[in-house]
Coordinates of C-alpha atoms and ligand atoms in Angstrom, one line a residue:
Chain A
M182 CA -3.3 30.2 -8.6
D183 CA 0.3 31.1 -9.0
F184 CA 2.0 29.0 -6.3
S185 CA 2.0 25.9 -8.5
K186 CA 5.1 25.3 -10.6
I187 CA 3.5 22.5 -12.5
Y188 CA -0.1 23.4 -12.9
R189 CA 0.4 26.6 -14.8
E190 CA -2.5 28.2 -16.5
E191 CA -1.4 26.8 -19.8
I192 CA -1.4 23.2 -18.6
L193 CA -4.8 23.6 -17.0
E194 CA -6.2 25.1 -20.2
H195 CA -5.0 22.2 -22.2
Y196 CA -6.5 19.8 -19.6
K197 CA -9.9 21.6 -19.5
E198 CA -10.1 22.0 -23.3
P199 CA -7.7 19.7 -24.9
L200 CA -6.8 20.3 -28.6
N201 CA -7.3 17.5 -31.1
F202 CA -9.6 15.6 -28.7
G203 CA -11.7 13.0 -30.4
T204 CA -11.5 10.3 -33.0
L205 CA -10.9 10.0 -36.7
E206 CA -13.3 8.0 -38.9
D207 CA -10.7 7.2 -41.6
F208 CA -7.4 6.9 -39.9
D209 CA -4.2 5.2 -41.2
M210 CA -2.9 4.2 -37.8
T211 CA -4.0 4.0 -34.2
S212 CA -2.5 2.9 -31.0
R213 CA -3.4 2.8 -27.4
Q214 CA -1.3 2.7 -24.2
F215 CA -2.2 2.3 -20.6
N216 CA -0.3 3.4 -17.5
P217 CA -1.2 1.1 -14.7
F218 CA 0.4 3.3 -12.1
C219 CA -2.2 6.0 -12.7
G220 CA -4.9 4.2 -14.6
D221 CA -4.3 6.7 -17.4
E222 CA -5.1 5.7 -21.0
I223 CA -4.3 7.5 -24.3
V224 CA -5.4 6.5 -27.8
I225 CA -4.1 8.3 -30.8
F226 CA -5.5 8.2 -34.4
V227 CA -3.4 9.6 -37.3
T228 CA -3.7 10.0 -41.1
F229 CA -0.7 10.5 -43.3
Q230 CA -0.3 12.4 -46.5
N231 CA 3.0 12.2 -48.3
D232 CA 4.7 10.9 -45.2
K233 CA 3.4 13.8 -43.2
I234 CA 0.8 13.8 -40.5
S235 CA -2.2 15.4 -42.1
D236 CA -4.6 14.9 -39.2
I237 CA -4.4 13.6 -35.7
R238 CA -6.8 13.1 -32.8
F239 CA -6.5 11.6 -29.3
Q240 CA -8.8 10.2 -26.7
G241 CA -8.4 8.9 -23.3
K242 CA -8.6 9.7 -19.6
G243 CA -5.9 10.7 -17.2
C244 CA -4.4 13.3 -15.1
A245 CA -4.0 16.9 -16.1
I246 CA -0.3 16.3 -17.0
S247 CA -0.9 13.4 -19.4
V248 CA -3.9 15.0 -21.1
A249 CA -2.1 18.4 -21.5
A250 CA 0.9 16.5 -22.8
A251 CA -1.3 14.7 -25.4
S252 CA -2.9 17.9 -26.4
M253 CA 0.4 19.7 -26.9
L254 CA 2.1 16.8 -28.6
T255 CA -0.7 16.2 -31.1
E256 CA -0.7 19.9 -31.9
H257 CA 3.0 19.8 -32.4
A258 CA 2.8 16.7 -34.6
K259 CA 0.3 18.1 -37.1
G260 CA 2.0 18.7 -40.5
R261 CA 5.3 17.2 -39.4
S262 CA 7.0 14.4 -41.2
K263 CA 7.5 10.9 -39.8
E264 CA 11.2 11.4 -39.9
E265 CA 11.1 14.5 -37.9
L266 CA 8.8 13.0 -35.3
T267 CA 10.9 9.8 -35.0
K268 CA 13.7 12.0 -33.9
F269 CA 11.6 13.8 -31.3
T270 CA 13.0 12.7 -27.9
E271 CA 11.7 12.6 -24.4
D272 CA 13.8 15.6 -23.7
D273 CA 12.1 17.4 -26.5
M274 CA 8.8 16.4 -24.9
L275 CA 9.8 17.9 -21.6
S276 CA 10.7 21.2 -23.3
L277 CA 7.5 21.2 -25.3
I278 CA 5.4 20.9 -22.1
G279 CA 7.7 23.3 -20.4
I280 CA 7.3 22.2 -16.8
D281 CA 9.7 20.7 -14.4
V282 CA 8.2 17.4 -13.4
S283 CA 9.3 14.8 -10.8
E284 CA 10.5 11.3 -11.8
T285 CA 7.1 9.7 -11.0
R286 CA 5.2 12.2 -13.1
K287 CA 7.5 11.8 -16.1
K288 CA 5.5 8.7 -17.0
C289 CA 2.4 11.0 -17.4
V290 CA 4.3 13.4 -19.7
F291 CA 5.6 10.5 -21.9
L292 CA 2.5 8.5 -22.2
A293 CA 1.2 10.2 -25.4
L294 CA 4.7 10.3 -26.9
G295 CA 4.9 6.5 -26.6
V296 CA 1.6 6.1 -28.3
L297 CA 2.5 8.5 -31.1
K298 CA 5.9 6.7 -31.6
D299 CA 4.0 3.4 -31.8
C300 CA 1.8 4.9 -34.6
L301 CA 4.9 5.9 -36.5
V302 CA 6.7 2.5 -36.2
Q303 CA 3.6 0.5 -37.0
N304 CA 3.1 2.6 -40.1
A305 CA 6.7 2.0 -41.2
K306 CA 5.8 -1.7 -41.6
F307 CA 3.3 -1.0 -44.4
Chain B
M222 CA -4.9 13.6 24.5
K223 CA -1.5 15.2 24.9
N224 CA 0.2 16.8 21.9
H225 CA 2.3 14.1 20.3
K226 CA 3.7 16.2 17.4
K227 CA 6.5 17.5 19.6
D228 CA 7.8 13.9 20.1
F229 CA 8.5 13.6 16.4
P230 CA 11.6 15.4 15.1
I231 CA 10.3 15.5 11.6
F232 CA 7.7 18.1 12.5
Q233 CA 10.4 20.3 14.1
N234 CA 12.5 20.0 10.9
N235 CA 9.5 20.7 8.7
P236 CA 7.2 23.0 10.8
D237 CA 4.6 23.3 8.1
L238 CA 4.4 19.6 7.2
I239 CA 0.9 18.2 7.2
Y240 CA 1.5 14.4 7.1
L241 CA -1.6 12.4 6.1
D242 CA 0.0 9.2 4.8
S243 CA 0.6 7.1 7.9
A244 CA -1.1 4.1 6.3
A245 CA 1.9 4.0 3.9
T246 CA 4.4 4.6 6.7
S247 CA 4.4 6.3 10.0
Q248 CA 6.7 9.0 11.3
K249 CA 9.1 8.1 14.1
P250 CA 9.2 9.5 17.6
R251 CA 12.5 10.6 19.1
V252 CA 12.5 7.7 21.6
V253 CA 12.6 5.3 18.7
L254 CA 15.4 7.1 16.9
D255 CA 17.3 7.3 20.2
A256 CA 17.0 3.6 20.8
I257 CA 18.5 2.9 17.3
N258 CA 21.3 5.3 18.0
E259 CA 21.9 3.8 21.4
Y260 CA 22.2 0.3 19.9
Y261 CA 24.7 1.4 17.3
T262 CA 26.7 3.6 19.6
S263 CA 26.8 1.6 22.7
Y264 CA 26.2 -2.2 22.2
N265 CA 26.4 -2.9 18.5
A266 CA 27.3 -6.6 18.1
N267 CA 25.9 -9.6 16.3
I268 CA 23.5 -11.6 18.3
K269 CA 23.6 -15.2 19.5
R270 CA 27.3 -15.8 18.4
G271 CA 29.2 -13.5 20.7
I272 CA 30.1 -14.4 24.3
Y273 CA 31.2 -11.0 25.3
P274 CA 29.1 -8.4 27.2
I275 CA 27.8 -6.2 24.3
A276 CA 26.9 -9.3 22.3
E277 CA 25.1 -10.7 25.3
K278 CA 23.3 -7.4 25.7
A279 CA 22.2 -7.2 22.0
T280 CA 21.0 -10.8 22.2
A281 CA 19.1 -10.2 25.4
K282 CA 17.6 -7.0 23.9
V283 CA 16.3 -8.9 20.8
E284 CA 14.7 -11.5 23.0
E285 CA 13.2 -8.8 25.3
V286 CA 11.6 -7.2 22.3
R287 CA 10.2 -10.5 21.2
K288 CA 8.6 -10.8 24.6
K289 CA 7.2 -7.3 24.3
V290 CA 5.7 -8.1 20.9
A291 CA 4.2 -11.3 22.2
Q292 CA 2.5 -9.3 25.1
F293 CA 1.4 -6.5 22.8
I294 CA -0.7 -8.9 20.7
N295 CA -1.3 -11.4 23.5
A296 CA 0.5 -14.4 22.0
K297 CA 0.7 -17.4 24.2
S298 CA 4.5 -17.6 23.9
K299 CA 7.3 -15.5 22.6
D300 CA 8.3 -18.5 20.5
E301 CA 5.3 -17.7 18.3
I302 CA 6.9 -14.3 17.3
I303 CA 9.1 -14.4 14.2
F304 CA 11.0 -11.4 13.1
V305 CA 10.9 -10.7 9.4
R306 CA 11.4 -7.7 7.2
N307 CA 7.8 -6.6 6.8
A308 CA 4.2 -7.9 6.5
T309 CA 4.8 -8.9 2.9
E310 CA 7.7 -11.1 3.8
A311 CA 5.7 -12.7 6.6
I312 CA 2.9 -13.6 4.2
N313 CA 5.4 -15.0 1.7
L314 CA 7.0 -17.0 4.5
V315 CA 3.7 -18.7 5.2
A316 CA 2.8 -19.2 1.5
Y317 CA 6.2 -20.7 0.6
S318 CA 6.3 -22.8 3.7
L319 CA 2.8 -24.2 3.2
A320 CA 3.8 -25.0 -0.3
S321 CA 6.7 -27.1 0.7
T322 CA 5.6 -28.7 3.9
S323 CA 4.5 -32.3 3.8
A324 CA 1.6 -32.3 6.1
S325 CA -2.1 -32.8 5.8
W326 CA -2.5 -29.1 5.0
R327 CA -0.1 -29.1 2.2
I328 CA -1.6 -27.3 -0.8
S329 CA -2.1 -29.5 -3.8
R330 CA -4.0 -29.7 -7.0
G331 CA -7.8 -29.0 -6.6
D332 CA -7.5 -27.5 -3.1
T333 CA -9.0 -24.1 -2.5
I334 CA -6.9 -21.1 -1.5
A335 CA -9.1 -18.1 -0.4
T336 CA -8.4 -14.4 0.0
T337 CA -10.6 -11.3 -0.5
I338 CA -11.2 -8.5 -2.9
M339 CA -10.1 -5.9 -0.4
E340 CA -6.6 -7.2 0.1
H341 CA -3.4 -5.2 -0.4
H342 CA -1.4 -6.9 -3.2
S343 CA 1.0 -8.3 -0.6
N344 CA -1.9 -10.5 0.7
F345 CA -3.2 -11.2 -2.7
V346 CA -0.4 -12.0 -5.2
P347 CA 1.4 -14.6 -3.0
W348 CA -1.8 -16.6 -2.7
Q349 CA -2.8 -16.2 -6.4
Q350 CA 0.6 -17.3 -7.4
L351 CA 0.6 -20.3 -5.0
A352 CA -2.8 -21.3 -6.5
I353 CA -1.4 -21.1 -10.0
Q354 CA 1.7 -23.1 -9.1
K355 CA -0.2 -25.8 -7.3
N356 CA -3.2 -25.9 -9.7
A357 CA -5.4 -25.0 -6.8
D358 CA -8.6 -23.1 -7.0
F359 CA -8.3 -19.4 -6.1
L360 CA -11.3 -18.1 -4.3
V361 CA -11.7 -14.3 -3.9
L362 CA -14.4 -13.3 -1.4
D363 CA -16.4 -10.3 -2.6
I364 CA -17.8 -7.4 -0.6
D365 CA -21.4 -6.4 -0.4
Q366 CA -22.7 -2.8 -1.0
N367 CA -21.8 -1.9 2.6
F368 CA -18.2 -3.0 1.9
K369 CA -18.6 -6.0 4.1
F370 CA -18.3 -9.8 3.7
Q371 CA -21.3 -12.1 4.1
I372 CA -19.6 -15.3 5.1
S373 CA -22.9 -17.2 4.6
N374 CA -22.6 -16.5 0.8
F375 CA -19.3 -18.4 0.6
K376 CA -20.1 -21.2 3.0
Y377 CA -20.0 -23.9 0.4
Q378 CA -16.7 -22.9 -1.1
I379 CA -15.1 -22.1 2.3
K380 CA -16.0 -25.6 3.4
N381 CA -13.3 -27.0 1.1
A382 CA -10.7 -24.2 1.5
K383 CA -7.3 -25.0 3.0
I384 CA -6.4 -21.4 3.8
L385 CA -8.0 -18.0 4.0
A386 CA -5.9 -14.9 4.0
I387 CA -7.9 -11.8 5.1
T388 CA -7.1 -8.3 6.1
H389 CA -8.1 -6.9 9.5
V390 CA -8.4 -3.3 8.3
S391 CA -8.6 -2.3 4.7
N392 CA -5.9 0.2 3.6
V393 CA -8.3 1.7 1.1
L394 CA -11.8 1.5 2.5
G395 CA -10.9 1.6 6.2
T396 CA -13.3 -1.2 6.8
I397 CA -12.6 -3.0 10.1
N398 CA -13.6 -6.6 9.5
P399 CA -15.3 -8.1 12.5
L400 CA -12.7 -10.9 12.6
K401 CA -13.6 -12.5 15.9
K402 CA -17.1 -13.3 14.8
M403 CA -16.0 -14.1 11.2
I404 CA -13.3 -16.5 12.4
N405 CA -15.7 -18.1 14.8
D406 CA -18.3 -18.6 12.0
L407 CA -15.6 -19.8 9.6
R408 CA -14.4 -22.4 12.1
T409 CA -17.9 -23.9 12.5
V410 CA -18.1 -24.3 8.7
N411 CA -14.5 -25.6 8.3
A412 CA -12.6 -26.6 11.4
D413 CA -9.4 -27.3 9.5
L414 CA -9.2 -23.9 7.7
I415 CA -5.9 -22.1 8.2
I416 CA -6.6 -18.4 8.7
L417 CA -4.0 -15.7 8.1
V418 CA -4.7 -12.2 9.2
D419 CA -3.0 -9.2 7.6
A420 CA -2.9 -6.8 10.5
A421 CA -0.6 -4.2 8.9
Q422 CA -3.3 -1.6 9.3
S423 CA -4.7 -2.7 12.7
V424 CA -1.9 -3.5 15.1
P425 CA -0.5 0.1 14.9
H426 CA -3.9 1.6 15.7
M427 CA -6.0 -0.7 17.9
S428 CA -5.7 -3.4 20.5
V429 CA -5.3 -6.8 18.7
D430 CA -5.4 -10.1 20.7
V431 CA -4.4 -13.1 18.6
Q432 CA -5.8 -15.6 21.2
D433 CA -9.1 -13.8 21.3
L434 CA -9.3 -13.6 17.5
D435 CA -8.2 -17.3 17.2
C436 CA -6.3 -16.7 14.0
D437 CA -3.5 -19.1 13.0
F438 CA -1.2 -16.5 11.6
L439 CA -1.1 -12.7 11.9
V440 CA 1.4 -10.3 10.2
F441 CA 2.3 -6.7 10.5
S442 CA 5.1 -4.2 9.7
G443 CA 7.1 -2.2 12.2
H444 CA 7.4 0.9 10.0
K445 CA 3.7 1.6 10.1
M446 CA 3.8 1.6 13.9
M447 CA 6.6 4.1 14.5
A448 CA 9.5 1.6 14.3
A449 CA 12.1 1.7 11.6
T450 CA 11.6 0.3 8.1
G451 CA 13.0 -3.2 7.7
I452 CA 11.4 -5.0 10.6
G453 CA 8.1 -6.9 10.6
V454 CA 6.4 -9.7 12.5
L455 CA 4.9 -13.0 11.8
Y456 CA 2.8 -14.5 14.6
G457 CA 1.9 -18.1 14.2
K458 CA 0.4 -20.8 16.4
K459 CA 3.1 -23.0 17.8
T460 CA 1.3 -26.1 16.7
L461 CA 1.5 -25.0 13.1
L462 CA 4.9 -23.3 13.1
S463 CA 6.6 -26.3 14.6
K464 CA 5.4 -28.6 11.8
M465 CA 6.2 -26.2 9.0
Q466 CA 9.3 -26.3 6.7
P467 CA 11.7 -23.4 7.1
F468 CA 11.4 -20.7 4.5
L469 CA 15.0 -19.5 4.3
Y470 CA 18.0 -21.7 5.1
G471 CA 21.4 -20.7 6.4
G472 CA 23.1 -19.6 9.6
E473 CA 21.3 -19.0 12.9
M474 CA 18.4 -21.3 12.0
I475 CA 20.2 -24.6 12.5
R476 CA 20.9 -27.0 15.4
E477 CA 23.4 -29.2 13.7
V478 CA 24.8 -29.4 10.2
T479 CA 26.6 -32.4 8.7
I480 CA 27.6 -33.0 5.1
Q481 CA 24.5 -35.2 4.7
N482 CA 21.9 -33.3 6.6
T483 CA 20.8 -30.5 8.8
S484 CA 18.6 -30.4 11.9
F485 CA 16.8 -27.1 12.4
A486 CA 16.8 -24.8 15.4
K487 CA 13.8 -24.6 17.7
L488 CA 11.1 -22.0 17.3
P489 CA 11.3 -19.1 16.6
H490 CA 14.9 -19.3 15.3
K491 CA 14.0 -22.0 12.7
F492 CA 12.5 -19.2 10.7
E493 CA 15.1 -16.6 11.3
A494 CA 18.0 -17.4 9.0
G495 CA 20.9 -15.0 8.8
T496 CA 21.7 -11.8 10.8
P497 CA 18.4 -10.0 11.5
D498 CA 17.7 -6.3 11.5
I499 CA 18.9 -5.9 15.0
A500 CA 18.5 -2.1 15.1
G501 CA 15.0 -2.5 13.6
I502 CA 14.1 -5.0 16.3
V503 CA 15.4 -2.5 18.9
S504 CA 13.3 0.2 17.3
L505 CA 10.2 -1.9 17.4
G506 CA 10.7 -2.4 21.1
A507 CA 10.9 1.3 21.6
A508 CA 7.8 1.9 19.4
I509 CA 5.8 -0.6 21.4
E510 CA 6.9 1.1 24.6
Y511 CA 5.8 4.4 23.2
L512 CA 2.4 2.9 22.2
N513 CA 2.0 1.3 25.6
S514 CA 2.7 4.5 27.4
T515 CA 0.2 6.3 25.3
G516 CA -2.3 3.5 25.6
I517 CA -3.4 1.8 22.4
E518 CA -7.0 2.5 23.2
N519 CA -6.2 6.2 23.3
V520 CA -4.7 5.9 19.8
L521 CA -7.9 4.4 18.5
K522 CA -10.0 7.0 20.3
H523 CA -8.0 9.8 18.9
E524 CA -8.3 8.4 15.4
I525 CA -12.0 8.0 15.7
M526 CA -12.2 11.6 16.7
L527 CA -10.2 12.6 13.7
I528 CA -12.2 10.5 11.3
K529 CA -15.5 11.9 12.6
Y530 CA -14.2 15.4 12.2
A531 CA -12.8 14.7 8.7
L532 CA -16.0 13.1 7.5
E533 CA -18.0 16.0 8.8
Q534 CA -15.8 18.5 7.0
L535 CA -15.8 16.5 3.8
K536 CA -19.5 16.1 3.8
N537 CA -19.9 19.7 2.9
M538 CA -17.7 19.5 -0.1
Q539 CA -19.2 19.4 -3.6
E540 CA -18.3 16.7 -6.1
L541 CA -16.4 14.6 -3.7
T542 CA -16.9 10.8 -3.4
I543 CA -15.8 8.8 -0.4
Y544 CA -15.3 5.1 -0.6
G545 CA -16.2 3.0 2.4
S546 CA -18.4 3.3 5.4
T547 CA -19.3 6.8 6.7
N548 CA -19.7 5.5 10.2
A549 CA -16.5 6.7 12.0
R550 CA -16.7 3.9 14.6
K551 CA -16.7 1.2 12.1
R552 CA -13.6 2.2 10.2
G553 CA -9.9 2.6 10.6
G554 CA -8.1 5.9 10.3
V555 CA -8.2 5.9 6.5
I556 CA -10.4 7.8 4.1
S557 CA -10.2 7.2 0.3
F558 CA -11.9 9.6 -2.0
N559 CA -12.1 11.2 -5.5
L560 CA -12.9 14.7 -6.7
K561 CA -15.0 14.8 -9.8
G562 CA -13.0 15.5 -12.9
I563 CA -9.7 15.7 -11.2
H564 CA -7.2 12.8 -11.3
P565 CA -6.0 11.8 -7.8
H566 CA -2.4 12.3 -8.8
D567 CA -3.1 15.9 -9.7
V568 CA -4.8 16.3 -6.3
A569 CA -1.9 14.8 -4.4
Q570 CA 0.7 16.8 -6.4
I571 CA -0.9 20.1 -5.8
L572 CA -1.4 19.4 -2.1
G573 CA 2.2 18.2 -2.1
E574 CA 3.2 21.7 -3.2
M575 CA 1.4 23.0 -0.1
E576 CA 3.3 20.5 2.1
I577 CA 0.2 18.4 2.6
C578 CA 1.2 14.8 2.1
I579 CA -1.6 12.5 0.9
R580 CA -1.4 9.3 -1.2
A581 CA -2.8 8.8 -4.7
G582 CA -3.0 5.8 -6.9
H583 CA -4.4 2.3 -6.4
H584 CA -2.7 1.9 -3.0
C585 CA -1.5 -1.6 -4.0
A586 CA -5.1 -2.7 -4.3
M587 CA -5.8 -3.0 -8.0
P588 CA -8.5 -5.7 -7.7
L589 CA -10.4 -3.6 -5.2
H590 CA -10.2 -0.5 -7.4
N591 CA -11.4 -2.5 -10.4
R592 CA -14.2 -3.7 -8.2
L593 CA -15.1 -0.1 -7.3
G594 CA -14.9 0.8 -10.9
I595 CA -12.2 3.4 -10.5
P596 CA -8.6 3.5 -11.8
A597 CA -7.3 5.3 -8.7
S598 CA -8.2 7.2 -5.6
A599 CA -6.7 9.7 -3.2
R600 CA -6.3 8.8 0.4
I601 CA -5.7 10.4 3.7
S602 CA -4.8 8.5 6.8
F603 CA -4.1 9.4 10.4
Y604 CA -2.0 8.6 13.4
I605 CA -1.5 9.9 16.9
Y606 CA 0.5 13.0 15.8
N607 CA -2.4 14.3 13.6
E608 CA -4.7 17.1 14.8
E609 CA -8.0 18.6 13.7
Q610 CA -5.9 21.5 12.3
D611 CA -4.2 19.2 9.8
I612 CA -7.7 18.3 8.5
D613 CA -8.6 22.0 8.2
K614 CA -5.6 22.7 6.2
F615 CA -6.2 19.6 4.0
V616 CA -9.8 20.6 3.3
N617 CA -8.7 24.1 2.5
G618 CA -6.1 22.7 0.1
L619 CA -8.8 20.5 -1.6
Q620 CA -10.9 23.6 -2.1
K621 CA -8.0 25.3 -3.8
V622 CA -7.5 22.3 -6.0
Q623 CA -11.1 22.5 -7.1
K624 CA -10.9 26.2 -7.8
M625 CA -7.8 25.6 -10.0
F626 CA -9.7 23.1 -12.1
R627 CA -13.0 25.0 -12.3
Ligands
PLP55 C1 -3.2 -3.9 4.5 C2 -1.8 -3.9 4.2 N1 -1.2 -5.1 4.1 C3 0.1 -5.2 3.8 C4 0.9 -4.1 3.5 C5 2.3 -4.3 3.2 O1 3.2 -3.8 4.1 P1 4.8 -3.8 3.8 O2 5.0 -3.1 2.6 O3 5.3 -3.2 5.0 O4 5.1 -5.3 3.7 C6 0.3 -2.8 3.6 C7 1.2 -1.6 3.4 O5 0.8 -0.7 2.7 C8 -1.0 -2.7 4.0 O6 -1.6 -1.6 4.0

């Protein structure tokens, strides 16, 4: 279906078969966020090695946009350093997902990003 | 029924628009827009204060609309009609006023305030908060598996309740509560119970008679019945309103002000502080005229026809769940549903790209969605300008959505 600007093939593929979907038995950090507007929920688990994300998984339920965003973000985060990811902005997230979303749907794009950031900050405390 | 679409300029400006979200707000017919324009271009003046002709005309117009509203819902007197911003403000007016009035029905610690699980947040949160403030018990009537209330199940608790706030038609399930019988039953259990009816989803679509219902208060919003946004109505029995403390203080609502004290104006002005939305009131008058000329019973008939048709079309769809009764005669013009494996926001967004406007989310009814065990749903709702063709295009759109996600 090519009429949709948002639901491109790539987004739908990530939704139908998300990358890094699942949990980690031994994780260093986890965080969960809920978007009451949609009822979407994303949980992320990460392990670190030398300050770099060595493994990452996410779980949750939500709309195609929030799941695709989580799938793409977790893939992007793998192997990257905390410092690099701390600098990763909402604008970077929009370029990563590569679609032009409306104000209301931005919350869906940013849900996983918020959870990942939380994992980084929490870890900084240790 | 005649084709109403042509009376609505929005459909001329957007010829492919399929508007299925009238439960959120309705479109406006040209006569309503013209009436607003006429007010601003030929007799714009503040009401009550001016002693010149256009001010007299504006004042007379507002009172004429008040009378029209009173007749439309069969209130005993036009003094029982209070203009507010919307249904939400009307409910808050009652809640705040009951909280501060020193009468036997003042809410205090240990009293019971009741509402229901199917309420819109605007008829839920004000009562919940009032209960918290006053240390009162907050009773939430639950629905049975047929999405109905069994008053007999709550008899004991209702006996002690001071107020019950209940919707006439659910904006999610479409359930039409049989209020006349319910109110009658409730009054035999508890003669002092104050009953507020949220008629935001009923007054625009069906004949509502406040005397026949025997409710104490009834609220609705103009924007859902083809009037402008910013105008709503509170109906209240005179016996109660006259004893209640004003909600907002200021100009227009006073009789005499001295440094020490203020005496308040008579009903309904006691509850109308400040300059009202005069253009909004004018628009409400025009909308009621439009509804009267169509015949409110024809509006309902048309919607029952559409609901029946829509339920039939949707019945054949795979992996689609409808919430609420499947009997078209027992429900308002609202159908909430979910497609398996597809988030309602995705459904609404993709349909939106096809110029099909539907609503997705919790529809300001989170407690009900929790009760149904779902985070969100998609919803279509109808009004007099909708046609079977709109439903065909919608169903076709849904099939496309399913194909995309397969
Ligand atoms: C049943 C019900 N009650 C109250 C409201 C609130 O109406 P308003 O936002 O106009 O105050 C709505 C509107 O969605 C509604 O559907």
